[in-house]
PDB file of C-alpha atoms in Angstrom:
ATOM      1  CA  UNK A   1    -133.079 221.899  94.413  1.00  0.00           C
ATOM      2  CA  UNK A   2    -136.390 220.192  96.036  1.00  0.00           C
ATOM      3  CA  UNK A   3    -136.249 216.722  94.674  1.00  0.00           C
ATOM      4  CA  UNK A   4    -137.443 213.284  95.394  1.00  0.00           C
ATOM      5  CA  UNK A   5    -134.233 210.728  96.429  1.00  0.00           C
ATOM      6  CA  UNK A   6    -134.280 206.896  96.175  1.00  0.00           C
ATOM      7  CA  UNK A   7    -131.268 205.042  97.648  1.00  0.00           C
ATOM      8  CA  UNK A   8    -130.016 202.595  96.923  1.00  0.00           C
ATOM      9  CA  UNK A   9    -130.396 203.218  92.863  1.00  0.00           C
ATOM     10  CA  UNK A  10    -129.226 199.376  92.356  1.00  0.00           C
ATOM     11  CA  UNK A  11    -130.059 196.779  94.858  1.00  0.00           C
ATOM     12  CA  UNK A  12    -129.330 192.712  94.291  1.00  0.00           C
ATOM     13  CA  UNK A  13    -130.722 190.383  96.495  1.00  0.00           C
ATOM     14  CA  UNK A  14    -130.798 187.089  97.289  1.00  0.00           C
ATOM     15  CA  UNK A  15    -133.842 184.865  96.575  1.00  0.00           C
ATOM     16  CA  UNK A  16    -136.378 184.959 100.334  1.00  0.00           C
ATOM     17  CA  UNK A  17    -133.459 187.429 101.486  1.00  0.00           C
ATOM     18  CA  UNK A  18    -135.494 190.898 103.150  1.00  0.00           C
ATOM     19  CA  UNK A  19    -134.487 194.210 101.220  1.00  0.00           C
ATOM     20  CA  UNK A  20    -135.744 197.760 102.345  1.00  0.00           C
ATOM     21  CA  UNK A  21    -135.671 200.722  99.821  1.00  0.00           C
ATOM     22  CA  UNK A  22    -135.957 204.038 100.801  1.00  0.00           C
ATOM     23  CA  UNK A  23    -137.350 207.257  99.551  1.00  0.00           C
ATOM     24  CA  UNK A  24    -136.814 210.928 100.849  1.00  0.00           C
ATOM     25  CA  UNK A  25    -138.180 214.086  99.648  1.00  0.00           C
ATOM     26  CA  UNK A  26    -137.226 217.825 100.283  1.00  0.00           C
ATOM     27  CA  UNK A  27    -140.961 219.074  98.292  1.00  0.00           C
ATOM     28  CA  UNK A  28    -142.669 218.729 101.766  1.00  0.00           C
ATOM     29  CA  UNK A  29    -145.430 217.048  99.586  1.00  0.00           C
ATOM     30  CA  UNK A  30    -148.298 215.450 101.810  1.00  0.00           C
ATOM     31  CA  UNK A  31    -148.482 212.087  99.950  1.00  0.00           C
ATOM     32  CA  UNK A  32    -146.034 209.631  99.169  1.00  0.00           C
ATOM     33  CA  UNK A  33    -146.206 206.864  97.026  1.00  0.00           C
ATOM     34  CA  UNK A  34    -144.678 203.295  95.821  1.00  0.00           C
ATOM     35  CA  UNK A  35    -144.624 201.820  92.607  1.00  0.00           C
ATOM     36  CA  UNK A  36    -143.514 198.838  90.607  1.00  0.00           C
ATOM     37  CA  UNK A  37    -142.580 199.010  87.321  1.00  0.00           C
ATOM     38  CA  UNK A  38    -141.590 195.936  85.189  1.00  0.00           C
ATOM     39  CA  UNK A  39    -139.878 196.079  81.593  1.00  0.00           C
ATOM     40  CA  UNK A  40    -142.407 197.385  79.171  1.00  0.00           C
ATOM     41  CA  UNK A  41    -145.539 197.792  81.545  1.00  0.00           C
ATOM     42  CA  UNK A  42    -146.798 200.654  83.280  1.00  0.00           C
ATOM     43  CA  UNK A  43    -146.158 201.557  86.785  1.00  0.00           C
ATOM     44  CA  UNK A  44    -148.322 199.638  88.976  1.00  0.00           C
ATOM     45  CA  UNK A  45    -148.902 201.720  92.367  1.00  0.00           C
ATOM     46  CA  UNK A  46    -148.279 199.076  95.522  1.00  0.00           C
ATOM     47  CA  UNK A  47    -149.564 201.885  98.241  1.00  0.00           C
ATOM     48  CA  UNK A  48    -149.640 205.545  99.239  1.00  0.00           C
ATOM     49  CA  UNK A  49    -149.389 207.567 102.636  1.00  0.00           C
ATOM     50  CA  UNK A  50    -151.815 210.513 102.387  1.00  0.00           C
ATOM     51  CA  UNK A  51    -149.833 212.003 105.257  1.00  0.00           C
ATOM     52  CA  UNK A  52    -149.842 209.372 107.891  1.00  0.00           C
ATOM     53  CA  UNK A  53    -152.669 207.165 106.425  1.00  0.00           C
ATOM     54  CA  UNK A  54    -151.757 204.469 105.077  1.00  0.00           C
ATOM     55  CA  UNK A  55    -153.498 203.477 101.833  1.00  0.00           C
ATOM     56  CA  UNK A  56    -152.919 199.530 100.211  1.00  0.00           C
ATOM     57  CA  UNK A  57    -153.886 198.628  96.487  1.00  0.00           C
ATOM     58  CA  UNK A  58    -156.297 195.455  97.060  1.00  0.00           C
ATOM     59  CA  UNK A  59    -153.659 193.583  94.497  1.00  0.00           C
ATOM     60  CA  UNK A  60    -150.850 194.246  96.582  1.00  0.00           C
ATOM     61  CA  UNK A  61    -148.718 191.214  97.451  1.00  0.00           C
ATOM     62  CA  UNK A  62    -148.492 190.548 101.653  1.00  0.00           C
ATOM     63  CA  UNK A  63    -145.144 190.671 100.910  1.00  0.00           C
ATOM     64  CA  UNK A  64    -144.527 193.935 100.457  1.00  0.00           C
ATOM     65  CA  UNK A  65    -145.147 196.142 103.401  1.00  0.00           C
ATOM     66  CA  UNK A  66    -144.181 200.372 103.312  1.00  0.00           C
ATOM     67  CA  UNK A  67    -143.505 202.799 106.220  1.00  0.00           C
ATOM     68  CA  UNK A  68    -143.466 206.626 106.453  1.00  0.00           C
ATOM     69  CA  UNK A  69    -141.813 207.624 109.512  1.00  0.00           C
ATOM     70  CA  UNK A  70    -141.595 211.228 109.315  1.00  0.00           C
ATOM     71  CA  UNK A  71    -143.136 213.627 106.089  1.00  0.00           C
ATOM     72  CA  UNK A  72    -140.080 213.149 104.471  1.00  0.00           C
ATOM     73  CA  UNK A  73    -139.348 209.226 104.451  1.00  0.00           C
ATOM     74  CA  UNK A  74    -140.924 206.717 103.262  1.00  0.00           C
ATOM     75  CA  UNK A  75    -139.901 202.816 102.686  1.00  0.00           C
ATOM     76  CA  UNK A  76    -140.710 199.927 100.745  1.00  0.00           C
ATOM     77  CA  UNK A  77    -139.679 196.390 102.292  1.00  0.00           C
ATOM     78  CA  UNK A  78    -140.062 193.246 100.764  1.00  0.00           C
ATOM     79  CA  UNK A  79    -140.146 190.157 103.291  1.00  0.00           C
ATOM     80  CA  UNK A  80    -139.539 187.660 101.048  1.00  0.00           C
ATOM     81  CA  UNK A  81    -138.037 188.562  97.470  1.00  0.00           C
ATOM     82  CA  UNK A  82    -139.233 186.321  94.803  1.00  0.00           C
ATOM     83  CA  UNK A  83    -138.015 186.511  91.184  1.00  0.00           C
ATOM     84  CA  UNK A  84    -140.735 188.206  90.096  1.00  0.00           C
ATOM     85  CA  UNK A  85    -140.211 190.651  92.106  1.00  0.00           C
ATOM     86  CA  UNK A  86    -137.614 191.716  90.237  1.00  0.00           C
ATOM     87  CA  UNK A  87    -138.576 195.375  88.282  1.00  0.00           C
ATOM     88  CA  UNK A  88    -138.243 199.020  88.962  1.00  0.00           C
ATOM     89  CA  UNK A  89    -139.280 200.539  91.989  1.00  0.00           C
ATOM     90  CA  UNK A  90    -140.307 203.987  91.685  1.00  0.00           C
ATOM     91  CA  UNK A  91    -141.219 206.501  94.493  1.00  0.00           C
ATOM     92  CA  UNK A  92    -143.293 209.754  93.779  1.00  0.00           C
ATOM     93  CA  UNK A  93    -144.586 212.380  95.685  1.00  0.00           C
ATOM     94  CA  UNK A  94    -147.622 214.601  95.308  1.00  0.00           C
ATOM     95  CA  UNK A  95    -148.932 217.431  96.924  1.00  0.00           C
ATOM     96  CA  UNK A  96    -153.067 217.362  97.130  1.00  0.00           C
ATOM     97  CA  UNK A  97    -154.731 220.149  97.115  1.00  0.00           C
ATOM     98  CA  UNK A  98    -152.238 221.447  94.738  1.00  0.00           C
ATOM     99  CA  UNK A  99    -153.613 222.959  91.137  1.00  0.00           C
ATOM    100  CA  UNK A 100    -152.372 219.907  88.627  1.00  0.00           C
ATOM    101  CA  UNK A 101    -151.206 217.060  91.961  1.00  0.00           C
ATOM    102  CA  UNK A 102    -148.390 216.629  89.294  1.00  0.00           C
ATOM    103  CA  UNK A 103    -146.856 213.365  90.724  1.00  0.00           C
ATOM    104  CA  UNK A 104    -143.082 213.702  91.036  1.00  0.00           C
ATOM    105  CA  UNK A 105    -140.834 210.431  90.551  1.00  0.00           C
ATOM    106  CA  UNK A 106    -137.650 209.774  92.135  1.00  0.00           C
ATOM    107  CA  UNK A 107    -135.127 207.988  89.715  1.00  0.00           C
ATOM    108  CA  UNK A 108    -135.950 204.468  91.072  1.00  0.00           C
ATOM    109  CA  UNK A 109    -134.228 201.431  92.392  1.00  0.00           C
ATOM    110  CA  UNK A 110    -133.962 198.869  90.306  1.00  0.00           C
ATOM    111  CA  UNK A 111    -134.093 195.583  92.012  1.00  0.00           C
ATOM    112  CA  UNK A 112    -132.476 192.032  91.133  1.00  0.00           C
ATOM    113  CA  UNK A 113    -133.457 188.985  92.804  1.00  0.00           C
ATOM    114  CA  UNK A 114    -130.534 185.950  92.425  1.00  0.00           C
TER     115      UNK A 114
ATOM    116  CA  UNK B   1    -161.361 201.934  87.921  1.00  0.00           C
ATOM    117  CA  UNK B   2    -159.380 203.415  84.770  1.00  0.00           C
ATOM    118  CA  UNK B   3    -159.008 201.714  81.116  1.00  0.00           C
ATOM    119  CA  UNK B   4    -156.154 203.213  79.212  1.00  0.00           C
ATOM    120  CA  UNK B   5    -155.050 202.624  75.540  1.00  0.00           C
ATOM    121  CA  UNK B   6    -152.445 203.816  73.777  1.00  0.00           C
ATOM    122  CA  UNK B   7    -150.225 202.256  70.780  1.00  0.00           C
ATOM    123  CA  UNK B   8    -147.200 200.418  71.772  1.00  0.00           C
ATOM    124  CA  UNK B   9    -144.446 201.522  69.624  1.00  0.00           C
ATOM    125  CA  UNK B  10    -144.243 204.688  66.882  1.00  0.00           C
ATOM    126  CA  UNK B  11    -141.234 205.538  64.873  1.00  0.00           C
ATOM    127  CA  UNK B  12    -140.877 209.169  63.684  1.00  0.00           C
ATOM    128  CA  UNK B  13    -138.276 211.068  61.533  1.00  0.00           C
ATOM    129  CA  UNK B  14    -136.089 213.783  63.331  1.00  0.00           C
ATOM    130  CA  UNK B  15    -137.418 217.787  62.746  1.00  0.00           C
ATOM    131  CA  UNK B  16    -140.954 216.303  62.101  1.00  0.00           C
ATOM    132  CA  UNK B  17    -144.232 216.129  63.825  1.00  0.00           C
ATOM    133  CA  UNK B  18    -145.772 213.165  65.263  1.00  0.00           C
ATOM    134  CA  UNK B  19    -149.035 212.811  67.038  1.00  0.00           C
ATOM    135  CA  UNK B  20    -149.335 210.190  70.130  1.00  0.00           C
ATOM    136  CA  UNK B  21    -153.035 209.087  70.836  1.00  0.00           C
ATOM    137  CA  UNK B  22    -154.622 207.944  74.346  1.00  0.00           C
ATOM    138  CA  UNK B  23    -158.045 206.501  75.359  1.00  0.00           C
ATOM    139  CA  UNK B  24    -159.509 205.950  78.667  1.00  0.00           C
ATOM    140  CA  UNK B  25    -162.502 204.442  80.063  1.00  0.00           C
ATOM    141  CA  UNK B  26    -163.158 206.185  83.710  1.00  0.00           C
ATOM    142  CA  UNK B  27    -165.471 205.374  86.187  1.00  0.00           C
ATOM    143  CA  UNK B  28    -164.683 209.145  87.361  1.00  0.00           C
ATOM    144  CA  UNK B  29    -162.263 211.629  85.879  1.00  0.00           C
ATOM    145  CA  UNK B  30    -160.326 214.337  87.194  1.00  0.00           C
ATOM    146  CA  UNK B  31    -157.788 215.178  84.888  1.00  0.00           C
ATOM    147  CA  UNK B  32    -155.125 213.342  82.224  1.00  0.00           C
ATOM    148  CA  UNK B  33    -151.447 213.422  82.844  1.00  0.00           C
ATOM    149  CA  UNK B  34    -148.481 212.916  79.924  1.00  0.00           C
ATOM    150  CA  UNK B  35    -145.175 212.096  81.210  1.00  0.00           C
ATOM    151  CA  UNK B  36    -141.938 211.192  79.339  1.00  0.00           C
ATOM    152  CA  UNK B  37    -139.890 208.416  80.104  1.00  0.00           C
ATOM    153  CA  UNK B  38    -136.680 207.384  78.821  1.00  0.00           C
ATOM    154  CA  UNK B  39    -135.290 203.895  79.258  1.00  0.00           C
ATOM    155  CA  UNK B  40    -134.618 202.847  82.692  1.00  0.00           C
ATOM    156  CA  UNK B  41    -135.026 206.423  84.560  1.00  0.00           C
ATOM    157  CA  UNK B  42    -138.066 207.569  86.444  1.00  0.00           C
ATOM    158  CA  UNK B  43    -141.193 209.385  84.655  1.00  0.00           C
ATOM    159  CA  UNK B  44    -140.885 213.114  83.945  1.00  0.00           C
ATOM    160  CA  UNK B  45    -143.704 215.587  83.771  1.00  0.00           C
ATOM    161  CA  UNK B  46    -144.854 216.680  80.611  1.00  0.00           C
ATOM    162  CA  UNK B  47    -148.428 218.213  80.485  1.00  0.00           C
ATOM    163  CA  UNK B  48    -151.479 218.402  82.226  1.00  0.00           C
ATOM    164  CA  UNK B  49    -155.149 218.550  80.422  1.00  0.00           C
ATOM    165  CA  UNK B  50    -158.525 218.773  82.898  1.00  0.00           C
ATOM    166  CA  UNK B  51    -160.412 220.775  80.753  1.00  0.00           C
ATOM    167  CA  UNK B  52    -161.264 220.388  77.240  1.00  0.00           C
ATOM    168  CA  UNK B  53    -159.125 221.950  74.941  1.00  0.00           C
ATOM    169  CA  UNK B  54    -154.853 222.079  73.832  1.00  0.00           C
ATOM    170  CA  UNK B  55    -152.291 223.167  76.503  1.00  0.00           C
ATOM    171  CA  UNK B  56    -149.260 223.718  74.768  1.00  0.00           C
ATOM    172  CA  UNK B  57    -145.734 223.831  75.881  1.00  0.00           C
ATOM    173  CA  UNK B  58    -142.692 224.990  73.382  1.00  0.00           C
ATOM    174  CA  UNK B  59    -142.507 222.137  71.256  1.00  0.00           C
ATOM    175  CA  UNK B  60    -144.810 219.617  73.242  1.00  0.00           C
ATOM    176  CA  UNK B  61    -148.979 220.175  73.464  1.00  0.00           C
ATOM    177  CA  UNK B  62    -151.514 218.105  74.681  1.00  0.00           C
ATOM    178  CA  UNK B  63    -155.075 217.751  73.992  1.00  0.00           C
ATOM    179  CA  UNK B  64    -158.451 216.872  75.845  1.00  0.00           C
ATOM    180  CA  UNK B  65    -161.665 215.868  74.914  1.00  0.00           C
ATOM    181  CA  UNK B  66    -163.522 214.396  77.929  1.00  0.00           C
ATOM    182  CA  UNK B  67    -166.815 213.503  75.783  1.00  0.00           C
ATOM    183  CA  UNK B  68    -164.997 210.875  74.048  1.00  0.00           C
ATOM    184  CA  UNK B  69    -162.134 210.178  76.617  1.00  0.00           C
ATOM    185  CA  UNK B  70    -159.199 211.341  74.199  1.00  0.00           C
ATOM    186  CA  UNK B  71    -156.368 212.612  74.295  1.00  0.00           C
ATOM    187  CA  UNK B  72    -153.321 213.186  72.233  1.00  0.00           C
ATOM    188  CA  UNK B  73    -149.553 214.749  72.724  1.00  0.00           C
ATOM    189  CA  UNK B  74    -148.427 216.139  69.981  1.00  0.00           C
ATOM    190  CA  UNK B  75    -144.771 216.600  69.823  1.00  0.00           C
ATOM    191  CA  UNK B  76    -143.620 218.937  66.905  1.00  0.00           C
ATOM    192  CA  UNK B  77    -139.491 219.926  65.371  1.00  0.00           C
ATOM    193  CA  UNK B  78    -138.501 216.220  66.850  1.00  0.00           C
ATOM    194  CA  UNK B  79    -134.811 215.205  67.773  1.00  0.00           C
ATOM    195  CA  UNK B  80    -133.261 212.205  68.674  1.00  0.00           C
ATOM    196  CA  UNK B  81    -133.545 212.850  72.275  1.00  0.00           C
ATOM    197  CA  UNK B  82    -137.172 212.680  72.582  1.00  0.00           C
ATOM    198  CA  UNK B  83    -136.861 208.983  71.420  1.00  0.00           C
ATOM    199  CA  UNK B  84    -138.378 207.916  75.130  1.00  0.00           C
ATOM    200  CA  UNK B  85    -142.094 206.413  76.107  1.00  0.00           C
ATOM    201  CA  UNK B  86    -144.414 208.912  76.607  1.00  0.00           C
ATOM    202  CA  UNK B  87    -147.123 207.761  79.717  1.00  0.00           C
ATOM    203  CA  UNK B  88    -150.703 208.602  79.533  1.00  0.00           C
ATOM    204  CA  UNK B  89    -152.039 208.400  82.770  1.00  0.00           C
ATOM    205  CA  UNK B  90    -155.488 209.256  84.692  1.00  0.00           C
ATOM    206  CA  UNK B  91    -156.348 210.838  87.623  1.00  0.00           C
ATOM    207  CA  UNK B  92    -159.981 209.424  89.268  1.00  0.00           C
ATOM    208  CA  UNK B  93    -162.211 212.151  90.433  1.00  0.00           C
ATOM    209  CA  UNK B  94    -163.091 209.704  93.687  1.00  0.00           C
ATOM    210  CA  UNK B  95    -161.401 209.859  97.068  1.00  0.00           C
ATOM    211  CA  UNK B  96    -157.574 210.562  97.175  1.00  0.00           C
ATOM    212  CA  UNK B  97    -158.120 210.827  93.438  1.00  0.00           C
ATOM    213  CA  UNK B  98    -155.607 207.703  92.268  1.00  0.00           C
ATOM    214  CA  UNK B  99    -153.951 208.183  89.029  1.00  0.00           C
ATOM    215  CA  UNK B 100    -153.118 205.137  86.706  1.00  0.00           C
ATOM    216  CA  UNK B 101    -150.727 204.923  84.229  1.00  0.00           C
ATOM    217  CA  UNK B 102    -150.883 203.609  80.338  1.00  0.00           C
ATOM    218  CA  UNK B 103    -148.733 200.907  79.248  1.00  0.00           C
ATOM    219  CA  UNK B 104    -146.463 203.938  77.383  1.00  0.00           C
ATOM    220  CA  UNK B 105    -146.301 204.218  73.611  1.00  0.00           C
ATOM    221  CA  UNK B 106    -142.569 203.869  72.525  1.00  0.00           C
ATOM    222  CA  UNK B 107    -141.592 206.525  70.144  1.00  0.00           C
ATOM    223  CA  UNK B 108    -138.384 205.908  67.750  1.00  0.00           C
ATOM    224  CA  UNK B 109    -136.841 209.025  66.270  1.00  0.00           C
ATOM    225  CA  UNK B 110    -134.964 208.219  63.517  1.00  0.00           C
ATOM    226  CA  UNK B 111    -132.460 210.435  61.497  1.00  0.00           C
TER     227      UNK B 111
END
């Protein structure tokens, strides 16, 4: 089935310690996207490839920096984990140009920071 | 940018009918998403409204009126496993057309 993947689905790290999530998708959807979801708050999107373009959200930390090799990867890294970085990661996946652009979520990583 | 208001938390009685409401403030609009989400998993897709009107989906509609930026999902015969938050979220008519996401309102089905 055509689905969106997140490895690792758990990830602890270690205070200032650099973590990289991934995200890979068999939908051959054209935009990608990244976002951070603490307990009880909506998803906050951190950035989005439209293809190869790279879009960031003007409230997006320095520290968190995303790359899309190929159509069907994309990663999140995180130079410097603080604690409040700590939350949810979600990836999603859109096609646009589509008739809804139904965003598609992956199951997440959820990320602790020690 | 994109204002969205919906109630935090609504508790409901299994096999009934309960109505979730959602308000938005839009600086462009281009359609209003409802998603399910049940503690600590991803969002799922539930309906899709760009027009005005009710799209409806077995036991799950949704309703749009863009004159007075509403919406509600109505979710009808409920059972215990649609306890979950259900996510408004807007699309912006602009650009790549962004979509932002409601805090959730956390719905309780209780026997």
């Amino acid at each position: 089935d055509a689905m969106v993947i997140q490895n690792p689905r758990y990830q602890v790290t270690q205070f200032g310690k650099p973590v990289t999530l991934s995200c890979s998708q068999t939908l051959n959807h054209n935009v990608m996207y990244w976002y951070q979801q603490k307990s009880s708050q909506a998803p906050k999107l951190l950035f989005h490839y439209y293809d190869k373009d790279f879009n960031n959200e003007a409230d997006t930390p320095d520290n968190f920096q995303s790359r899309r090799p190929n159509t069907s990867f994309c990663f999140l890294d995180i130079r410097s984990p603080g604690l409040g970085d700590a939350a949810m990661y979600l990836c999603a996946t859109s096609s646009v140009g589509s008739a809804t652009d139904t965003q598609y979520f992956g199951p997440g990583t959820r990320l602790t920071v020690l | 940018g994109q204002n969205i208001d919906q109630p935090t938390e609504m508790t409901a009685t299994e096999g009934a009918i309960v109505q979730i409401n959602c308000t938005y403030q839009t600086s462009g609009f281009n359609g209003l998403f409802w998603y399910q989400q049940h503690a600590g998993e991803a969002p799922t897709f539930l309906s899709y409204n760009v027009l005005d009107g009710l799209e409806e989906k077995g036991r799950f509609s949704s309703f749009l009126s863009r004159s007075k930026g509403y919406s509600y999902l109505l979710l009808k015969e409920l059972q215990m496993k649609d306890s979950a938050s259900y996510l408004c979220a807007v699309r912006d008519s602009g650009g790549y057309q962004k979509v932002t996401f409601g805090i959730g309102t956390k719905l309780q089905v209780i026997p």
